[in-house]
GROMACS .gro file of C-alpha atoms in nm:
model
  373
    1MET     CA    1  -1.607   0.173  -0.273
    2ALA     CA    2  -1.414   0.405  -0.502
    3HIS     CA    3  -1.572   0.502  -0.833
    4THR     CA    4  -1.443   0.295  -1.125
    5HIS     CA    5  -1.445   0.423  -1.483
    6PRO     CA    6  -1.674   0.204  -1.701
    7LEU     CA    7  -1.396   0.122  -1.949
    8HIS     CA    8  -1.154   0.038  -1.668
    9TYR     CA    9  -1.416  -0.184  -1.506
   10TRP     CA   10  -1.490  -0.361  -1.835
   11LEU     CA   11  -1.122  -0.431  -1.897
   12TYR     CA   12  -0.993  -0.513  -1.549
   13GLY     CA   13  -1.298  -0.577  -1.329
   14GLN     CA   14  -1.347  -0.436  -0.980
   15THR     CA   15  -0.990  -0.436  -0.851
   16ASP     CA   16  -0.922  -0.371  -0.483
   17PHE     CA   17  -0.551  -0.298  -0.475
   18ALA     CA   18  -0.445  -0.067  -0.194
   19PRO     CA   19  -0.249   0.254  -0.263
   20ASN     CA   20   0.073   0.079  -0.159
   21GLU     CA   21   0.014  -0.209  -0.403
   22GLU     CA   22   0.102  -0.030  -0.725
   23VAL     CA   23   0.329  -0.315  -0.839
   24GLN     CA   24   0.053  -0.574  -0.800
   25ALA     CA   25  -0.192  -0.346  -0.980
   26PHE     CA   26   0.058  -0.297  -1.264
   27GLN     CA   27   0.116  -0.673  -1.295
   28HIS     CA   28  -0.259  -0.736  -1.307
   29ARG     CA   29  -0.310  -0.476  -1.581
   30LEU     CA   30  -0.014  -0.616  -1.772
   31LEU     CA   31  -0.146  -0.974  -1.761
   32VAL     CA   32  -0.495  -0.862  -1.864
   33THR     CA   33  -0.346  -0.664  -2.154
   34ILE     CA   34  -0.136  -0.960  -2.266
   35ALA     CA   35  -0.440  -1.191  -2.263
   36LEU     CA   36  -0.644  -0.949  -2.475
   37ILE     CA   37  -0.358  -0.882  -2.717
   38ALA     CA   38  -0.304  -1.257  -2.754
   39ALA     CA   39  -0.674  -1.309  -2.832
   40VAL     CA   40  -0.675  -1.029  -3.089
   41SER     CA   41  -0.346  -1.153  -3.237
   42ASN     CA   42  -0.490  -1.500  -3.294
   43VAL     CA   43  -0.793  -1.352  -3.471
   44VAL     CA   44  -0.567  -1.139  -3.692
   45ARG     CA   45  -0.349  -1.437  -3.778
   46ILE     CA   46  -0.656  -1.643  -3.871
   47LEU     CA   47  -0.772  -1.368  -4.105
   48ILE     CA   48  -0.427  -1.323  -4.262
   49TYR     CA   49  -0.375  -1.695  -4.325
   50CYS     CA   50  -0.726  -1.734  -4.462
   51LEU     CA   51  -0.642  -1.462  -4.716
   52THR     CA   52  -0.287  -1.570  -4.799
   53ALA     CA   53  -0.289  -1.948  -4.757
   54TRP     CA   54  -0.638  -2.046  -4.870
   55GLY     CA   55  -0.642  -2.408  -4.986
   56GLN     CA   56  -0.324  -2.509  -4.806
   57PRO     CA   57  -0.354  -2.844  -4.625
   58TYR     CA   58  -0.235  -2.703  -4.293
   59LEU     CA   59  -0.483  -2.412  -4.289
   60HIS     CA   60  -0.769  -2.595  -4.118
   61ALA     CA   61  -0.554  -2.732  -3.835
   62VAL     CA   62  -0.375  -2.402  -3.777
   63THR     CA   63  -0.688  -2.186  -3.774
   64THR     CA   64  -0.866  -2.434  -3.548
   65SER     CA   65  -0.579  -2.428  -3.296
   66TRP     CA   66  -0.557  -2.049  -3.306
   67LEU     CA   67  -0.933  -2.023  -3.253
   68GLY     CA   68  -0.896  -2.252  -2.951
   69PHE     CA   69  -0.616  -2.040  -2.806
   70MET     CA   70  -0.821  -1.726  -2.864
   71LEU     CA   71  -1.103  -1.875  -2.657
   72LEU     CA   72  -0.854  -1.975  -2.386
   73ASN     CA   73  -0.713  -1.620  -2.380
   74LEU     CA   74  -1.063  -1.476  -2.342
   75ALA     CA   75  -1.140  -1.726  -2.067
   76GLN     CA   76  -0.817  -1.624  -1.890
   77TRP     CA   77  -0.916  -1.258  -1.922
   78GLY     CA   78  -1.257  -1.326  -1.767
   79TRP     CA   79  -1.097  -1.521  -1.483
   80MET     CA   80  -0.848  -1.240  -1.413
   81ARG     CA   81  -1.132  -0.986  -1.389
   82LYS     CA   82  -1.284  -1.191  -1.107
   83HIS     CA   83  -0.955  -1.292  -0.938
   84PRO     CA   84  -0.723  -0.991  -0.968
   85ARG     CA   85  -0.496  -1.108  -0.685
   86GLN     CA   86  -0.409  -1.450  -0.831
   87LEU     CA   87  -0.106  -1.302  -1.003
   88LEU     CA   88   0.130  -1.601  -0.983
   89ALA     CA   89  -0.125  -1.847  -1.120
   90THR     CA   90  -0.225  -1.603  -1.393
   91GLY     CA   91   0.136  -1.532  -1.487
   92LEU     CA   92   0.223  -1.903  -1.512
   93CYS     CA   93  -0.091  -1.961  -1.718
   94THR     CA   94   0.011  -1.679  -1.951
   95VAL     CA   95   0.356  -1.834  -2.001
   96PHE     CA   96   0.200  -2.176  -2.067
   97LEU     CA   97  -0.049  -2.042  -2.324
   98TYR     CA   98   0.220  -1.837  -2.499
   99ALA     CA   99   0.459  -2.130  -2.528
  100SER     CA  100   0.183  -2.375  -2.627
  101ASN     CA  101   0.056  -2.140  -2.896
  102LEU     CA  102   0.408  -2.110  -3.034
  103PHE     CA  103   0.478  -2.483  -3.028
  104VAL     CA  104   0.143  -2.576  -3.188
  105THR     CA  105   0.205  -2.319  -3.460
  106ALA     CA  106   0.549  -2.468  -3.527
  107TRP     CA  107   0.400  -2.818  -3.542
  108TRP     CA  108   0.138  -2.738  -3.807
  109LEU     CA  109   0.293  -2.463  -4.017
  110PRO     CA  110   0.560  -2.516  -4.282
  111PRO     CA  111   0.916  -2.498  -4.143
  112ASP     CA  112   1.002  -2.149  -4.014
  113PRO     CA  113   1.363  -2.121  -3.888
  114LEU     CA  114   1.293  -1.780  -3.727
  115LEU     CA  115   1.001  -1.898  -3.515
  116SER     CA  116   1.225  -1.976  -3.218
  117ILE     CA  117   1.319  -1.605  -3.191
  118TRP     CA  118   0.980  -1.542  -3.028
  119LEU     CA  119   1.098  -1.742  -2.727
  120ALA     CA  120   1.337  -1.458  -2.639
  121LEU     CA  121   1.031  -1.238  -2.578
  122LEU     CA  122   0.895  -1.503  -2.343
  123VAL     CA  123   1.217  -1.494  -2.138
  124PHE     CA  124   1.217  -1.119  -2.083
  125GLY     CA  125   0.842  -1.098  -2.031
  126SER     CA  126   0.843  -1.373  -1.768
  127PHE     CA  127   1.073  -1.165  -1.546
  128ILE     CA  128   0.833  -0.871  -1.562
  129MET     CA  129   0.525  -1.088  -1.504
  130LEU     CA  130   0.662  -1.327  -1.242
  131GLY     CA  131   0.985  -1.190  -1.095
  132HIS     CA  132   1.333  -1.334  -1.065
  133PHE     CA  133   1.272  -1.694  -0.958
  134TRP     CA  134   1.010  -1.781  -1.217
  135GLY     CA  135   1.192  -1.576  -1.478
  136TRP     CA  136   1.493  -1.806  -1.454
  137CYS     CA  137   1.263  -2.109  -1.454
  138CYS     CA  138   1.105  -1.985  -1.777
  139LEU     CA  139   1.453  -1.950  -1.925
  140GLY     CA  140   1.486  -2.329  -1.895
  141LEU     CA  141   1.150  -2.372  -2.070
  142ALA     CA  142   1.254  -2.135  -2.347
  143VAL     CA  143   1.590  -2.307  -2.402
  144GLY     CA  144   1.424  -2.649  -2.417
  145GLY     CA  145   1.155  -2.517  -2.650
  146GLY     CA  146   1.415  -2.352  -2.872
  147PHE     CA  147   1.611  -2.677  -2.890
  148TRP     CA  148   1.294  -2.859  -3.002
  149LEU     CA  149   1.201  -2.594  -3.258
  150LEU     CA  150   1.547  -2.591  -3.415
  151HIS     CA  151   1.555  -2.971  -3.443
  152LEU     CA  152   1.246  -2.954  -3.663
  153HIS     CA  153   1.478  -2.819  -3.934
  154ASP     CA  154   1.808  -2.910  -4.085
  155PHE     CA  155   2.068  -2.669  -3.953
  156SER     CA  156   2.371  -2.884  -4.026
  157ALA     CA  157   2.510  -2.600  -4.235
  158TYR     CA  158   2.485  -2.371  -3.932
  159PRO     CA  159   2.625  -2.567  -3.637
  160ASN     CA  160   2.631  -2.269  -3.401
  161THR     CA  161   2.259  -2.188  -3.433
  162LEU     CA  162   2.155  -2.349  -3.103
  163THR     CA  163   2.449  -2.193  -2.917
  164THR     CA  164   2.362  -1.851  -3.055
  165LEU     CA  165   1.996  -1.889  -2.955
  166CYS     CA  166   2.085  -2.004  -2.604
  167LEU     CA  167   2.327  -1.714  -2.553
  168ALA     CA  168   2.063  -1.469  -2.679
  169MET     CA  169   1.808  -1.608  -2.433
  170ILE     CA  170   2.056  -1.596  -2.146
  171ALA     CA  171   2.133  -1.236  -2.237
  172ASN     CA  172   1.759  -1.161  -2.229
  173ALA     CA  173   1.734  -1.330  -1.889
  174ILE     CA  174   2.021  -1.124  -1.748
  175ALA     CA  175   1.867  -0.805  -1.888
  176GLY     CA  176   1.529  -0.902  -1.740
  177HIS     CA  177   1.686  -0.983  -1.403
  178ILE     CA  178   1.867  -0.648  -1.389
  179TYR     CA  179   1.563  -0.454  -1.510
  180VAL     CA  180   1.323  -0.611  -1.260
  181GLY     CA  181   1.574  -0.576  -0.974
  182ARG     CA  182   1.627  -0.210  -1.053
  183PHE     CA  183   1.254  -0.153  -1.090
  184TYR     CA  184   1.176  -0.299  -0.748
  185LYS     CA  185   1.464  -0.108  -0.589
  186LEU     CA  186   1.340   0.223  -0.729
  187TYR     CA  187   0.981   0.139  -0.637
  188HIS     CA  188   1.067   0.058  -0.275
  189ARG     CA  189   1.276   0.373  -0.251
  190LEU     CA  190   0.988   0.579  -0.388
  191GLU     CA  191   0.745   0.408  -0.148
  192GLN     CA  192   0.977   0.487   0.143
  193HIS     CA  193   0.995   0.852   0.039
  194GLN     CA  194   0.616   0.867   0.010
  195GLN     CA  195   0.578   0.722   0.359
  196GLU     CA  196   0.821   0.980   0.492
  197LEU     CA  197   0.629   1.260   0.320
  198ARG     CA  198   0.297   1.130   0.455
  199HIS     CA  199   0.450   1.117   0.804
  200LEU     CA  200   0.585   1.471   0.773
  201ALA     CA  201   0.247   1.595   0.649
  202SER     CA  202   0.056   1.441   0.940
  203HIS     CA  203   0.299   1.470   1.235
  204ASP     CA  204   0.442   1.751   1.439
  205PRO     CA  205   0.819   1.764   1.371
  206LEU     CA  206   0.910   1.848   1.732
  207THR     CA  207   0.701   1.602   1.933
  208HIS     CA  208   0.636   1.343   1.656
  209THR     CA  209   0.270   1.337   1.759
  210LEU     CA  210  -0.012   1.398   1.512
  211ASN     CA  211  -0.041   1.758   1.405
  212ALA     CA  212  -0.373   1.937   1.455
  213ARG     CA  213  -0.510   1.870   1.106
  214ALA     CA  214  -0.429   1.498   1.107
  215TYR     CA  215  -0.546   1.459   1.467
  216TYR     CA  216  -0.889   1.608   1.403
  217GLU     CA  217  -0.931   1.412   1.078
  218GLN     CA  218  -0.850   1.080   1.243
  219SER     CA  219  -1.048   1.161   1.557
  220ASN     CA  220  -1.357   1.246   1.356
  221ALA     CA  221  -1.328   0.918   1.166
  222GLN     CA  222  -1.289   0.724   1.493
  223LEU     CA  223  -1.579   0.915   1.651
  224GLN     CA  224  -1.815   0.829   1.364
  225LEU     CA  225  -1.717   0.463   1.388
  226CYS     CA  226  -1.776   0.454   1.764
  227GLN     CA  227  -2.111   0.625   1.721
  228ARG     CA  228  -2.223   0.361   1.470
  229LEU     CA  229  -2.113   0.085   1.707
  230GLY     CA  230  -2.272   0.252   2.010
  231LEU     CA  231  -1.943   0.291   2.198
  232PRO     CA  232  -1.851   0.572   2.440
  233VAL     CA  233  -1.563   0.806   2.354
  234SER     CA  234  -1.368   1.053   2.564
  235VAL     CA  235  -1.137   1.345   2.494
  236LEU     CA  236  -0.855   1.475   2.713
  237PHE     CA  237  -0.717   1.827   2.678
  238VAL     CA  238  -0.367   1.853   2.827
  239ASP     CA  239  -0.203   2.190   2.889
  240LEU     CA  240   0.145   2.214   3.043
  241ASP     CA  241   0.149   2.449   3.341
  242HIS     CA  242   0.361   2.766   3.339
  243PHE     CA  243   0.519   2.675   3.006
  244LYS     CA  244   0.586   3.039   2.915
  245SER     CA  245   0.805   3.077   3.222
  246ILE     CA  246   1.010   2.775   3.111
  247ASN     CA  247   1.090   2.948   2.782
  248ASP     CA  248   1.159   3.279   2.960
  249ASN     CA  249   1.379   3.137   3.238
  250HIS     CA  250   1.551   2.844   3.064
  251GLY     CA  251   1.540   2.931   2.695
  252HIS     CA  252   1.340   2.802   2.400
  253ALA     CA  253   1.572   2.503   2.354
  254MET     CA  254   1.473   2.382   2.699
  255GLY     CA  255   1.109   2.452   2.611
  256ASP     CA  256   1.135   2.239   2.298
  257HIS     CA  257   1.297   1.960   2.499
  258VAL     CA  258   1.018   1.978   2.756
  259LEU     CA  259   0.756   1.946   2.482
  260HIS     CA  260   0.935   1.647   2.331
  261GLN     CA  261   0.981   1.467   2.662
  262SER     CA  262   0.626   1.541   2.771
  263SER     CA  263   0.485   1.399   2.449
  264GLN     CA  264   0.686   1.081   2.511
  265VAL     CA  265   0.529   1.051   2.857
  266LEU     CA  266   0.182   1.102   2.713
  267GLN     CA  267   0.233   0.841   2.441
  268HIS     CA  268   0.365   0.590   2.694
  269CYS     CA  269   0.043   0.622   2.898
  270LEU     CA  270  -0.188   0.552   2.604
  271ARG     CA  271  -0.313   0.248   2.417
  272ASP     CA  272  -0.229   0.178   2.054
  273SER     CA  273  -0.588   0.265   1.959
  274ASP     CA  274  -0.574   0.609   2.126
  275LEU     CA  275  -0.489   0.922   1.929
  276LEU     CA  276  -0.249   1.192   2.050
  277GLY     CA  277  -0.212   1.526   1.878
  278ARG     CA  278  -0.036   1.853   1.944
  279VAL     CA  279  -0.305   2.114   1.886
  280GLY     CA  280  -0.131   2.423   2.024
  281GLY     CA  281   0.203   2.549   2.153
  282GLU     CA  282   0.200   2.350   2.479
  283GLU     CA  283  -0.144   2.193   2.432
  284PHE     CA  284  -0.215   1.830   2.351
  285SER     CA  285  -0.544   1.657   2.280
  286ILE     CA  286  -0.608   1.286   2.330
  287PHE     CA  287  -0.893   1.089   2.175
  288LEU     CA  288  -0.991   0.774   2.368
  289PRO     CA  289  -1.227   0.541   2.177
  290ASN     CA  290  -1.450   0.303   2.373
  291THR     CA  291  -1.374   0.486   2.699
  292THR     CA  292  -1.622   0.600   2.963
  293LEU     CA  293  -1.587   0.918   3.166
  294ASP     CA  294  -1.460   0.732   3.473
  295SER     CA  295  -1.201   0.541   3.269
  296ALA     CA  296  -1.093   0.861   3.093
  297TYR     CA  297  -1.046   1.030   3.429
  298ASN     CA  298  -0.823   0.743   3.543
  299VAL     CA  299  -0.615   0.776   3.225
  300ALA     CA  300  -0.587   1.153   3.276
  301GLU     CA  301  -0.481   1.110   3.638
  302HIS     CA  302  -0.221   0.853   3.532
  303ILE     CA  303  -0.085   1.102   3.278
  304ARG     CA  304  -0.082   1.386   3.531
  305ALA     CA  305   0.111   1.178   3.785
  306ALA     CA  306   0.357   1.052   3.521
  307LEU     CA  307   0.432   1.406   3.403
  308GLU     CA  308   0.481   1.531   3.756
  309LYS     CA  309   0.716   1.243   3.833
  310GLN     CA  310   0.927   1.281   3.519
  311ALA     CA  311   1.251   1.474   3.572
  312ILE     CA  312   1.354   1.659   3.257
  313VAL     CA  313   1.728   1.719   3.218
  314PHE     CA  314   1.873   1.930   2.938
  315LEU     CA  315   2.225   2.078   2.911
  316GLY     CA  316   2.285   2.041   3.282
  317GLN     CA  317   1.952   2.193   3.377
  318SER     CA  318   1.685   1.986   3.550
  319LEU     CA  319   1.321   2.069   3.611
  320ARG     CA  320   0.982   1.908   3.653
  321VAL     CA  321   0.664   2.003   3.473
  322THR     CA  322   0.300   1.959   3.560
  323ALA     CA  323  -0.015   1.970   3.353
  324SER     CA  324  -0.378   2.065   3.386
  325ILE     CA  325  -0.607   1.816   3.211
  326GLY     CA  326  -0.970   1.849   3.110
  327VAL     CA  327  -1.191   1.549   3.035
  328SER     CA  328  -1.509   1.529   2.825
  329CYS     CA  329  -1.710   1.225   2.724
  330SER     CA  330  -1.980   1.113   2.483
  331PRO     CA  331  -2.151   0.812   2.643
  332ALA     CA  332  -2.266   0.508   2.451
  333HIS     CA  333  -2.580   0.560   2.242
  334CYS     CA  334  -2.572   0.934   2.302
  335ASP     CA  335  -2.862   1.103   2.121
  336PRO     CA  336  -2.786   1.330   1.951
  337PRO     CA  337  -2.416   1.237   1.935
  338PRO     CA  338  -2.180   1.535   1.975
  339ALA     CA  339  -1.931   1.638   1.711
  340MET     CA  340  -1.559   1.619   1.776
  341GLU     CA  341  -1.538   1.998   1.790
  342ARG     CA  342  -1.795   2.008   2.070
  343LEU     CA  343  -1.617   1.736   2.270
  344GLN     CA  344  -1.292   1.928   2.230
  345GLN     CA  345  -1.453   2.251   2.350
  346ARG     CA  346  -1.594   2.078   2.657
  347ALA     CA  347  -1.257   1.923   2.741
  348ASP     CA  348  -1.092   2.262   2.687
  349GLN     CA  349  -1.336   2.427   2.928
  350ALA     CA  350  -1.275   2.153   3.186
  351MET     CA  351  -0.901   2.213   3.150
  352TYR     CA  352  -0.948   2.585   3.224
  353ASN     CA  353  -1.150   2.489   3.532
  354ALA     CA  354  -0.855   2.275   3.644
  355LYS     CA  355  -0.617   2.570   3.597
  356HIS     CA  356  -0.845   2.808   3.788
  357ALA     CA  357  -0.863   2.553   4.071
  358GLY     CA  358  -0.485   2.558   4.114
  359ARG     CA  359  -0.328   2.368   3.822
  360ASN     CA  360  -0.165   2.021   3.828
  361ARG     CA  361  -0.499   1.846   3.846
  362VAL     CA  362  -0.766   1.671   3.639
  363ALA     CA  363  -1.113   1.816   3.590
  364CYS     CA  364  -1.406   1.641   3.425
  365GLU     CA  365  -1.682   1.831   3.251
  366GLU     CA  366  -1.929   1.716   3.517
  367LEU     CA  367  -1.694   1.661   3.813
  368MET     CA  368  -1.463   1.958   3.860
  369ALA     CA  369  -1.145   1.979   4.064
  370VAL     CA  370  -1.155   1.616   4.173
  371GLN     CA  371  -0.783   1.592   4.233
  372VAL     CA  372  -0.589   1.851   4.429
  373VAL     CA  373  -0.214   1.817   4.469
   0.00000   0.00000   0.00000
């Protein structure tokens, strides 16, 4: 679990939003902040009215209702700390408390013709808290609430008051709709760019396999997990035969095409849980979780045969490539368990044994030169 700052934990609780859930995390922080501001605002209003309206007949009812809403806001804050992912329910509750607080205030206080202006803030805020659909739904609530608030007063001298308020709220709704739509568009574009950058940082641009750094990081993580679960793991080291002569006789463009096509063959022979990385010029390493030595040998032989069978055509030139493959394995419940670097070294040594035995073959660390072609 990631370390959480004490103040952050006190305000927001132990949130578990993933790195790609920034919008949800922002909405949660916003709703928590609104609940706390609403609670503090009610306390401040109680203090102000106690100082400025002491003795007024409405003071007791107003302060009692504001105290009740303050307790509801604090209860909502506590609930959000424990349920950070209930964003829709929390957002709707926030809208309900805001509107109720406003309507109760209008019911008890002396007539205030400007009180309905606060509903415009509800319209814009609902789009940010809840998105487009519920934002437009809250517009209907705000218009109905504004109609009720205005009919508490005599506006016969100003016949266009309701029309003006409705148009102002609609304008706020349109602004909120555009703002939220633009925000999500920019966020998704930024998220796409971040994914592309993460892919570029972890993948080889030519073969689109994992680069050496990402391959070893992910393999070590998988190895530790398999060791905890008591599962066997195997490593294949694949080296294309006579690759230098391909570059010398056919050009580096053909060499690059051979690497790309060979990586496609390798990937096609593997499971989704297997890891494939380019760890050298024409060298690939494959991490096979939950795979015994015999099973790893079968996978390696399948890869060797698939590479040999694949005809590679580029700019009118056609050739076939072969590979020498070394296999190493850490059996289940191995004590002490080997590190990834040691497994890689053993597979590398087995691969050199395959090359010395004639190339285009698979060699295991304990069973050398088992396949001669």
